Amino acid sequence: MNTIENLKKYNQTRILKLLENASAQNAKTLLTDLKKLNFDEFFETYNESQKEIKIDESKIKELPYLVKRELNPQMNKLFFDLGMEVLSSGEYAVVTMAGGQGTRLGHSGPKGTYSLDIGGSQKFLFEVLKENLEETNKKVGKTIPWYIMTSPENNELTQIFFENHNYFNYPKEDIIFFKQNHLPLIDTEGQILIDKDYHVKKASDGSGSAYNSLKNDGCLEDMEKRGIKWIFIGGVDNILLKQTDPVLLGMAIYKNSQIASKTILKSYPDEKVGLFCSYDKHPRVIEYSEMPREIAYELTNDNELKYKEAHIMCNLYTLDALKFLSEQKLPYHIAFKKNSYLDESGKEIIPFKPNSYKLESFIFDGFPYFDDIALLRGDREENFAPIKNKEGKDSPATAKVLYKNYHTKR
Ligand code: UTP
C-alpha cells in the first residue's frame, strides 16, 4: 500500500488536504517522512492504548514492604554492608531517563538542562544527579557508569550540553548516552500531527522504552563487559533522588529479589501518584488515574490508608532482570498533552490546552513480569523533590524548599 492509500485507509483527511495546499518542496518532505511510518503498526498500537484498562478489584492485595527508618540497627547494617560490597566492587550502574518531553515545565531545552538556584548556586538537573553519584564514587573509590536515556528529539542537544559543560568533570568514558524510541502524536479526532517543518510530529514513547532501548543501543552488552550486576533506573526531575542507596540494594540482595524499589508514603487518598500493590499475585503499580476510588480510600483496622506505597521512579534491577525485560513488549497508555501542529492550510496552531495523545509505556509495567519486588519505604523529605510543573505543586519553587530543608538538616 502506498502512502496516499495508507492516509486514506486511516482517514487522515487533514494531512491529505495539507499535501494539496503545500509547496512542492514541503509536500515532498512530508511524503518522504510519512513513507517511513508503518501505519498498520502505529494504528494498532494506538487502538490498543485507547482500550480502557480494567482493574479487577478482587485481584488487588497489599504488597510487603519495609520502612527504612524502622529497620533495627542490625538489619540496617546488614543491608548497608551488602549494598556497599556491590558498590565498592564496581558492579553497579545508574540509568537516568531523560527522554521525556517536559511539557508541563515548559523549559525550552531537554529537561535535564533546566537550572535552578539551590544551595546558594545555580545548578542544572543533570548536575544535581551527577553530584549525587560523585558522593558515592568518592566513598567507594570507583566511578559508577552513568547511562543517560535521551529521545530522538533531545539527544543531540543533550550531548552538546554535556560537551559544553565538560561533562561536569565526570569521566567522559563513564557517561553513555542511548536513545529511546518515539511515536507520532495524534489528536482527539485521530489525526496525526504534522510539525511546522513538515515532518510527522513525534514524541518519545514513555519511560518503559528504557528496557528495549538499553538493549538496542548496546548498553546491556556494555554493562556485561563492565561486570555490572545491579542497575538503578531513575528519572531526571527529582532533585532528592537517591541513586545509590546501599540499604535498598542490600535489602534486594538479602531478599534475593530481581527488582527493588524505594517508595514514599502517599500523603492523601487523591494524591496523583502510582501505587504499589500485588495484582493477581504479581507486583504492580497502578496509576492514580486507573486506581478504583474505593481502593484508593480503603483503610486498615488502624485507620491508615491500606494502599499507600507510592512509586517515585527509584528502581533497581539485576542485569538479568533487565535482559529479560528488554525482550518484552510493554503495554501502551495514553497521555493527553499540549502540542503544536500544522492545520490543513499549513498554518501553525499553538494550543493553549492539551489537544493530543502521546503513546507511552511506563517503566513500572515491567514489574508484573516478576513474582516479587523488594520495597523499601524512605522518608518523603529525604527522597522526593520532583520538578514537574512550571508553578505551584511539584514545581522548581517547591523543590527548592525541599532541597534546602534536607541539606540544612544533613
Ligand atoms: P514524566 O512522566 O514526568 O514526563 O517523566 P515528562 O515527559 O518529563 O514531562 P511532561 O509529562 O511532558 O510534563 C518522568 C521521567 O521519565 C522520563 C522523564 O524524562 C522523567 O525523567 N521519561 C518520560 C523519558 O525518559 N521518556 C519518556 O518518553 C517519558
Short mmCIF file of C-alpha atoms and ligand atoms in Angstrom, two decimals:
data_model
loop_
_atom_site.label_atom_id
_atom_site.label_comp_id
_atom_site.label_asym_id
_atom_site.label_seq_id
_atom_site.Cartn_x
_atom_site.Cartn_y
_atom_site.Cartn_z
CA MET A 1 0.00 0.00 0.00
CA ASN A 2 1.45 3.39 -0.88
CA THR A 3 1.43 6.41 1.42
CA ILE A 4 -1.66 8.08 -0.03
CA GLU A 5 -3.59 4.82 0.22
CA ASN A 6 -2.48 4.49 3.83
CA LEU A 7 -3.58 8.05 4.58
CA LYS A 8 -7.00 7.29 3.09
CA LYS A 9 -7.27 3.95 4.87
CA TYR A 10 -6.69 5.65 8.22
CA ASN A 11 -8.84 8.66 7.38
CA GLN A 12 -6.02 11.23 7.61
CA THR A 13 -8.06 14.00 5.99
CA ARG A 14 -6.01 16.84 7.47
CA ILE A 15 -2.75 15.53 6.05
CA LEU A 16 -4.34 14.83 2.66
CA LYS A 17 -5.57 18.44 2.46
CA LEU A 18 -2.26 19.77 3.77
CA LEU A 19 -0.47 17.91 0.97
CA GLU A 20 -2.75 19.57 -1.59
CA ASN A 21 -2.04 23.02 -0.16
CA ALA A 22 1.68 22.60 0.44
CA SER A 23 4.51 23.76 -1.83
CA ALA A 24 6.16 21.01 -3.89
CA GLN A 25 9.16 21.03 -1.55
CA ASN A 26 7.09 20.79 1.64
CA ALA A 27 4.88 18.07 0.19
CA LYS A 28 7.97 16.10 -0.74
CA THR A 29 9.38 16.46 2.78
CA LEU A 30 6.15 15.30 4.32
CA LEU A 31 5.64 12.38 1.94
CA THR A 32 9.21 11.18 2.49
CA ASP A 33 8.63 11.21 6.22
CA LEU A 34 5.23 9.51 6.01
CA LYS A 35 6.70 6.77 3.84
CA LYS A 36 8.85 5.70 6.78
CA LEU A 37 5.82 5.28 9.03
CA ASN A 38 4.36 1.82 9.49
CA PHE A 39 0.71 2.90 9.53
CA ASP A 40 -0.74 -0.51 10.41
CA GLU A 41 1.61 -0.99 13.33
CA PHE A 42 1.13 2.54 14.64
CA PHE A 43 -2.67 2.43 14.47
CA GLU A 44 -2.73 -1.00 16.07
CA THR A 45 -0.70 0.38 18.99
CA TYR A 46 -2.91 3.46 19.12
CA ASN A 47 -6.13 1.41 19.14
CA GLU A 48 -4.74 -0.87 21.85
CA SER A 49 -3.81 2.12 24.00
CA GLN A 50 -7.35 3.51 23.66
CA LYS A 51 -8.85 0.46 25.37
CA GLU A 52 -9.87 1.11 28.91
CA ILE A 53 -7.65 -0.61 31.44
CA LYS A 54 -9.89 -2.82 33.50
CA ILE A 55 -8.86 -3.25 37.09
CA ASP A 56 -10.42 -6.20 38.87
CA GLU A 57 -10.57 -5.05 42.48
CA SER A 58 -10.70 -8.61 43.79
CA LYS A 59 -7.19 -9.16 42.45
CA ILE A 60 -5.68 -6.26 44.38
CA LYS A 61 -3.82 -7.14 47.57
CA GLU A 62 -1.21 -5.44 49.73
CA LEU A 63 2.44 -5.94 48.95
CA PRO A 64 5.00 -6.47 51.72
CA TYR A 65 7.44 -3.63 52.34
CA LEU A 66 9.95 -2.47 54.91
CA VAL A 67 10.24 1.01 56.32
CA LYS A 68 13.81 2.29 56.27
CA ARG A 69 13.61 4.35 59.45
CA GLU A 70 12.06 1.41 61.34
CA LEU A 71 14.77 -1.11 60.47
CA ASN A 72 16.54 -2.30 63.59
CA PRO A 73 20.25 -1.36 63.71
CA GLN A 74 21.41 -4.91 62.92
CA MET A 75 19.16 -5.22 59.87
CA ASN A 76 20.11 -1.78 58.68
CA LYS A 77 23.81 -2.62 58.99
CA LEU A 78 23.35 -5.97 57.28
CA PHE A 79 21.63 -4.36 54.28
CA PHE A 80 24.06 -1.45 54.22
CA ASP A 81 27.10 -3.73 54.19
CA LEU A 82 25.66 -5.97 51.50
CA GLY A 83 24.92 -2.93 49.36
CA MET A 84 28.31 -1.32 49.93
CA GLU A 85 30.02 -4.52 48.86
CA VAL A 86 28.42 -4.29 45.41
CA LEU A 87 29.02 -0.55 45.13
CA SER A 88 32.66 -0.93 46.13
CA SER A 89 33.30 -3.73 43.70
CA GLY A 90 32.18 -1.63 40.71
CA GLU A 91 29.21 -3.85 39.93
CA TYR A 92 26.66 -1.03 39.99
CA ALA A 93 25.45 1.29 37.22
CA VAL A 94 22.91 4.08 37.06
CA VAL A 95 20.47 4.90 34.28
CA THR A 96 18.80 8.31 34.05
CA MET A 97 15.69 8.55 31.96
CA ALA A 98 15.94 11.95 30.34
CA GLY A 99 13.94 11.43 27.18
CA GLY A 100 10.68 12.96 28.39
CA GLN A 101 9.10 15.98 26.71
CA GLY A 102 8.83 18.01 29.90
CA THR A 103 5.75 19.76 28.51
CA ARG A 104 4.41 20.81 31.92
CA LEU A 105 7.64 22.54 32.93
CA GLY A 106 7.79 24.34 29.61
CA HIS A 107 11.59 24.60 29.56
CA SER A 108 12.86 25.05 26.00
CA GLY A 109 15.70 22.50 26.15
CA PRO A 110 15.93 18.91 27.45
CA LYS A 111 14.56 18.75 30.99
CA GLY A 112 17.96 17.81 32.47
CA THR A 113 19.35 21.12 31.21
CA TYR A 114 16.90 23.09 33.35
CA SER A 115 18.74 25.01 36.06
CA LEU A 116 17.61 26.35 39.39
CA ASP A 117 19.14 28.17 42.29
CA ILE A 118 19.73 25.63 45.03
CA GLY A 119 22.12 25.59 47.92
CA GLY A 120 23.21 29.11 47.03
CA SER A 121 24.22 28.35 43.45
CA GLN A 122 22.63 27.77 40.07
CA LYS A 123 22.57 24.06 39.21
CA PHE A 124 21.34 22.03 36.25
CA LEU A 125 19.20 18.97 36.95
CA PHE A 126 21.87 16.78 35.34
CA GLU A 127 24.44 18.38 37.62
CA VAL A 128 22.41 17.57 40.74
CA LEU A 129 22.26 13.90 39.71
CA LYS A 130 25.96 13.92 38.94
CA GLU A 131 26.75 15.30 42.38
CA ASN A 132 24.72 12.53 43.98
CA LEU A 133 26.73 9.93 42.04
CA GLU A 134 30.02 11.60 42.81
CA GLU A 135 29.36 11.44 46.52
CA THR A 136 29.23 7.65 46.34
CA ASN A 137 32.13 7.47 43.88
CA LYS A 138 34.28 9.23 46.45
CA LYS A 139 33.22 6.84 49.22
CA VAL A 140 33.87 3.68 47.23
CA GLY A 141 36.84 4.83 45.12
CA LYS A 142 35.15 3.79 41.85
CA THR A 143 33.26 5.61 39.12
CA ILE A 144 29.71 4.45 38.65
CA PRO A 145 28.94 4.17 34.92
CA TRP A 146 26.13 6.59 34.11
CA TYR A 147 23.79 5.74 31.23
CA ILE A 148 21.59 8.59 30.05
CA MET A 149 18.47 7.91 28.03
CA THR A 150 17.64 10.64 25.55
CA SER A 151 14.96 10.84 22.89
CA PRO A 152 15.43 11.30 19.14
CA GLU A 153 14.15 14.86 19.77
CA ASN A 154 16.60 15.84 22.51
CA ASN A 155 19.58 13.52 22.00
CA GLU A 156 21.79 15.96 20.12
CA LEU A 157 21.02 18.89 22.42
CA THR A 158 21.72 16.74 25.48
CA GLN A 159 25.06 15.54 24.20
CA ILE A 160 26.11 19.04 23.14
CA PHE A 161 25.11 20.30 26.58
CA PHE A 162 27.36 17.75 28.31
CA GLU A 163 30.20 18.52 25.91
CA ASN A 164 29.82 22.27 26.55
CA HIS A 165 29.96 21.67 30.29
CA ASN A 166 32.93 19.36 30.08
CA TYR A 167 30.74 16.50 31.34
CA PHE A 168 30.71 18.27 34.71
CA ASN A 169 34.11 16.68 35.24
CA TYR A 170 32.62 13.21 35.35
CA PRO A 171 34.88 10.78 33.43
CA LYS A 172 33.61 11.05 29.85
CA GLU A 173 34.08 7.33 29.18
CA ASP A 174 31.67 6.57 32.03
CA ILE A 175 28.81 8.62 30.63
CA ILE A 176 26.98 6.65 27.99
CA PHE A 177 24.07 8.14 26.06
CA PHE A 178 21.43 5.96 24.48
CA LYS A 179 18.31 6.85 22.57
CA GLN A 180 14.78 5.75 23.21
CA ASN A 181 12.11 5.34 20.56
CA HIS A 182 9.49 7.87 19.51
CA LEU A 183 6.00 7.66 18.03
CA PRO A 184 3.69 10.05 16.18
CA LEU A 185 1.37 12.30 18.15
CA ILE A 186 -2.29 12.06 17.32
CA ASP A 187 -5.19 14.36 18.16
CA THR A 188 -8.59 13.60 19.61
CA GLU A 189 -10.02 13.15 16.09
CA GLY A 190 -7.42 10.51 15.26
CA GLN A 191 -5.41 12.88 13.02
CA ILE A 192 -1.62 12.50 13.12
CA LEU A 193 0.07 15.83 13.92
CA ILE A 194 2.46 17.44 11.47
CA ASP A 195 5.19 19.76 12.69
CA LYS A 196 5.96 23.17 11.25
CA ASP A 197 8.92 21.72 9.34
CA TYR A 198 6.53 19.34 7.52
CA HIS A 199 7.71 16.28 9.38
CA VAL A 200 5.44 13.94 11.29
CA LYS A 201 5.37 15.30 14.83
CA LYS A 202 6.66 12.63 17.19
CA ALA A 203 7.36 12.29 20.88
CA SER A 204 9.31 9.84 22.99
CA ASP A 205 7.28 6.74 23.76
CA GLY A 206 7.45 6.68 27.53
CA SER A 207 9.75 5.64 30.35
CA GLY A 208 9.05 1.96 29.65
CA SER A 209 11.08 2.41 26.48
CA ALA A 210 14.19 2.21 28.66
CA TYR A 211 14.20 -1.60 28.71
CA ASN A 212 14.23 -2.20 24.94
CA SER A 213 16.40 0.83 24.24
CA LEU A 214 19.10 -0.28 26.67
CA LYS A 215 19.38 -3.47 24.67
CA ASN A 216 19.02 -1.95 21.20
CA ASP A 217 21.72 0.63 21.79
CA GLY A 218 24.15 -1.95 23.16
CA CYS A 219 24.09 -0.74 26.77
CA LEU A 220 23.21 -4.12 28.27
CA GLU A 221 26.19 -5.58 26.46
CA ASP A 222 28.36 -2.74 27.68
CA MET A 223 27.18 -3.37 31.25
CA GLU A 224 28.03 -7.03 30.92
CA LYS A 225 31.53 -6.17 29.74
CA ARG A 226 32.00 -3.82 32.67
CA GLY A 227 30.95 -6.54 35.11
CA ILE A 228 27.79 -4.72 36.21
CA LYS A 229 25.36 -6.80 38.27
CA TRP A 230 22.89 -4.20 39.58
CA ILE A 231 21.35 -1.26 37.76
CA PHE A 232 19.43 1.67 39.18
CA ILE A 233 16.92 3.39 36.88
CA GLY A 234 15.56 6.78 37.86
CA GLY A 235 14.07 9.95 36.45
CA VAL A 236 15.80 13.22 35.69
CA ASP A 237 13.48 15.53 37.60
CA ASN A 238 13.68 14.66 41.30
CA ILE A 239 16.43 16.68 42.94
CA LEU A 240 16.42 14.49 46.06
CA LEU A 241 16.65 11.21 44.17
CA LYS A 242 18.95 8.77 45.93
CA GLN A 243 20.53 6.81 43.12
CA THR A 244 22.91 4.71 45.17
CA ASP A 245 21.19 3.78 48.42
CA PRO A 246 23.18 0.80 49.79
CA VAL A 247 20.31 -0.14 52.12
CA LEU A 248 17.84 -0.60 49.25
CA LEU A 249 20.44 -2.55 47.31
CA GLY A 250 21.36 -4.70 50.31
CA MET A 251 17.71 -5.42 51.02
CA ALA A 252 17.21 -6.63 47.43
CA ILE A 253 20.27 -8.86 47.71
CA TYR A 254 19.20 -10.21 51.11
CA LYS A 255 15.71 -10.99 49.84
CA ASN A 256 17.11 -12.49 46.67
CA SER A 257 14.87 -10.19 44.61
CA GLN A 258 15.48 -9.41 40.97
CA ILE A 259 13.90 -5.99 41.31
CA ALA A 260 13.54 -3.44 44.10
CA SER A 261 12.02 -0.02 44.57
CA LYS A 262 12.21 2.84 47.03
CA THR A 263 8.74 4.13 47.84
CA ILE A 264 7.36 7.01 49.85
CA LEU A 265 4.15 7.20 51.80
CA LYS A 266 1.20 8.55 49.84
CA SER A 267 0.09 11.68 51.70
CA TYR A 268 -3.64 11.71 50.99
CA PRO A 269 -6.09 9.43 49.09
CA ASP A 270 -6.26 11.56 45.93
CA GLU A 271 -2.56 12.29 45.61
CA LYS A 272 -1.55 11.84 41.98
CA VAL A 273 0.98 9.06 42.44
CA GLY A 274 1.16 5.48 41.21
CA LEU A 275 0.61 2.95 43.99
CA PHE A 276 2.28 -0.38 44.57
CA CYS A 277 0.09 -3.40 45.14
CA SER A 278 0.02 -7.08 44.41
CA TYR A 279 -2.26 -7.67 41.44
CA ASP A 280 -3.14 -11.23 40.55
CA LYS A 281 -0.17 -12.28 42.72
CA HIS A 282 2.36 -10.10 40.89
CA PRO A 283 3.81 -6.75 41.90
CA ARG A 284 2.24 -3.88 40.06
CA VAL A 285 1.96 -0.11 40.16
CA ILE A 286 -1.49 1.23 39.44
CA GLU A 287 -1.59 4.80 38.19
CA TYR A 288 -3.75 7.20 40.21
CA SER A 289 -5.98 7.69 37.19
CA GLU A 290 -6.62 3.95 36.95
CA MET A 291 -6.98 3.18 40.66
CA PRO A 292 -10.56 2.39 41.74
CA ARG A 293 -11.72 5.04 44.19
CA GLU A 294 -12.75 2.54 46.88
CA ILE A 295 -9.25 1.07 46.84
CA ALA A 296 -7.58 4.49 46.95
CA TYR A 297 -9.63 5.35 50.04
CA GLU A 298 -9.62 1.92 51.72
CA LEU A 299 -8.45 1.98 55.33
CA THR A 300 -6.84 -0.65 57.53
CA ASN A 301 -8.14 -1.54 61.03
CA ASP A 302 -5.71 1.08 62.34
CA ASN A 303 -7.41 3.72 60.22
CA GLU A 304 -4.46 4.07 57.88
CA LEU A 305 -4.63 4.03 54.10
CA LYS A 306 -4.35 0.40 53.03
CA TYR A 307 -2.55 1.11 49.74
CA LYS A 308 -0.01 3.81 50.32
CA GLU A 309 3.37 2.88 48.89
CA ALA A 310 3.93 5.45 46.16
CA HIS A 311 6.18 4.82 43.17
CA ILE A 312 8.77 7.58 42.74
CA MET A 313 10.86 6.25 39.83
CA CYS A 314 13.56 4.93 42.11
CA ASN A 315 14.02 1.38 40.89
CA LEU A 316 16.71 -1.29 40.99
CA TYR A 317 17.24 -4.33 38.78
CA THR A 318 19.69 -7.15 38.36
CA LEU A 319 21.27 -7.25 34.93
CA ASP A 320 19.40 -10.49 34.26
CA ALA A 321 16.09 -8.80 35.07
CA LEU A 322 16.87 -6.03 32.59
CA LYS A 323 17.87 -8.51 29.92
CA PHE A 324 14.56 -10.27 30.39
CA LEU A 325 12.55 -7.04 30.36
CA SER A 326 14.33 -5.81 27.25
CA GLU A 327 12.69 -8.69 25.35
CA GLN A 328 9.13 -7.88 26.47
CA LYS A 329 6.56 -5.69 24.77
CA LEU A 330 5.04 -3.45 27.42
CA PRO A 331 1.50 -2.09 27.00
CA TYR A 332 1.00 1.48 25.85
CA HIS A 333 -1.01 4.05 27.79
CA ILE A 334 -2.28 7.34 26.54
CA ALA A 335 -1.16 10.74 27.84
CA PHE A 336 -3.07 13.88 26.92
CA LYS A 337 -0.61 16.69 26.12
CA LYS A 338 -0.33 20.11 24.53
CA ASN A 339 1.38 20.01 21.12
CA SER A 340 1.50 22.48 18.25
CA TYR A 341 0.76 21.31 14.70
CA LEU A 342 0.00 22.47 11.15
CA ASP A 343 -3.62 22.80 10.14
CA GLU A 344 -4.74 21.80 6.64
CA SER A 345 -3.76 25.18 5.19
CA GLY A 346 -0.23 24.93 6.62
CA LYS A 347 -0.79 27.39 9.46
CA GLU A 348 0.85 26.50 12.75
CA ILE A 349 -1.63 26.09 15.58
CA ILE A 350 -0.30 26.51 19.10
CA PRO A 351 -2.89 25.15 21.53
CA PHE A 352 -3.46 26.60 24.99
CA LYS A 353 -4.67 23.36 26.45
CA PRO A 354 -3.93 19.67 25.87
CA ASN A 355 -5.04 18.63 22.40
CA SER A 356 -3.19 15.43 21.55
CA TYR A 357 -2.33 11.96 22.67
CA LYS A 358 1.14 10.70 23.30
CA LEU A 359 1.56 6.93 23.44
CA GLU A 360 3.64 5.88 26.38
CA SER A 361 4.75 2.70 28.01
CA PHE A 362 5.60 3.00 31.71
CA ILE A 363 8.72 1.76 33.41
CA PHE A 364 6.64 0.14 36.16
CA ASP A 365 4.76 -2.03 33.69
CA GLY A 366 7.83 -4.24 33.82
CA PHE A 367 7.15 -5.23 37.45
CA PRO A 368 4.27 -7.68 36.88
CA TYR A 369 6.66 -9.98 35.00
CA PHE A 370 8.20 -10.86 38.37
CA ASP A 371 6.86 -12.77 41.35
CA ASP A 372 8.04 -10.26 43.91
CA ILE A 373 9.75 -6.93 44.43
CA ALA A 374 11.74 -5.68 47.42
CA LEU A 375 10.04 -2.48 48.56
CA LEU A 376 11.71 -0.10 50.96
CA ARG A 377 9.82 2.95 52.14
CA GLY A 378 12.03 6.00 52.57
CA ASP A 379 11.16 9.35 54.13
CA ARG A 380 9.49 11.71 51.69
CA GLU A 381 11.62 14.67 52.87
CA GLU A 382 14.78 12.73 52.09
CA ASN A 383 13.82 11.25 48.76
CA PHE A 384 11.31 13.31 46.88
CA ALA A 385 11.52 16.81 45.42
CA PRO A 386 10.03 16.50 41.94
CA ILE A 387 10.00 19.20 39.29
CA LYS A 388 7.03 18.66 37.03
CA ASN A 389 5.16 21.95 36.71
CA LYS A 390 6.24 25.48 35.97
CA GLU A 391 4.48 26.78 39.07
CA GLY A 392 2.54 25.55 42.08
CA LYS A 393 2.70 21.92 43.15
CA ASP A 394 5.82 19.92 42.22
CA SER A 395 7.49 22.96 40.70
CA PRO A 396 11.01 24.43 40.94
CA ALA A 397 9.76 26.62 43.81
CA THR A 398 8.55 23.67 45.92
CA ALA A 399 11.58 21.52 45.03
CA LYS A 400 13.99 24.27 46.11
CA VAL A 401 12.44 24.42 49.58
CA LEU A 402 12.55 20.62 49.96
CA TYR A 403 16.15 20.51 48.78
CA LYS A 404 17.17 23.25 51.20
CA ASN A 405 15.37 21.66 54.14
CA TYR A 406 17.01 18.32 53.50
CA HIS A 407 20.50 19.73 53.06
CA THR A 408 20.37 22.00 56.09
CA LYS A 409 19.30 19.07 58.28
CA ARG A 410 22.05 16.75 57.00
P1 UTP B 1 7.12 12.34 33.20
O1 UTP B 1 6.12 11.29 33.06
O2 UTP B 1 7.01 13.23 34.36
O3 UTP B 1 7.09 13.15 31.86
O4 UTP B 1 8.54 11.67 33.18
P2 UTP B 1 7.95 14.33 31.24
O5 UTP B 1 8.00 13.98 29.80
O6 UTP B 1 9.26 14.55 31.87
O7 UTP B 1 7.09 15.63 31.47
P3 UTP B 1 5.64 16.06 30.94
O8 UTP B 1 4.69 14.98 31.38
O9 UTP B 1 5.71 16.16 29.43
O10 UTP B 1 5.42 17.36 31.58
C1 UTP B 1 9.13 11.08 34.30
C2 UTP B 1 10.56 10.71 33.94
O11 UTP B 1 10.58 9.79 32.85
C3 UTP B 1 11.34 10.33 31.79
C4 UTP B 1 11.35 11.82 32.01
O12 UTP B 1 12.46 12.43 31.37
C5 UTP B 1 11.41 11.90 33.52
O13 UTP B 1 12.71 11.67 33.98
N1 UTP B 1 10.74 9.96 30.50
C6 UTP B 1 9.39 10.13 30.33
C7 UTP B 1 11.54 9.53 29.50
O14 UTP B 1 12.77 9.40 29.65
N2 UTP B 1 10.96 9.22 28.31
C8 UTP B 1 9.63 9.36 28.09
O15 UTP B 1 9.17 9.06 26.97
C9 UTP B 1 8.83 9.82 29.13
#
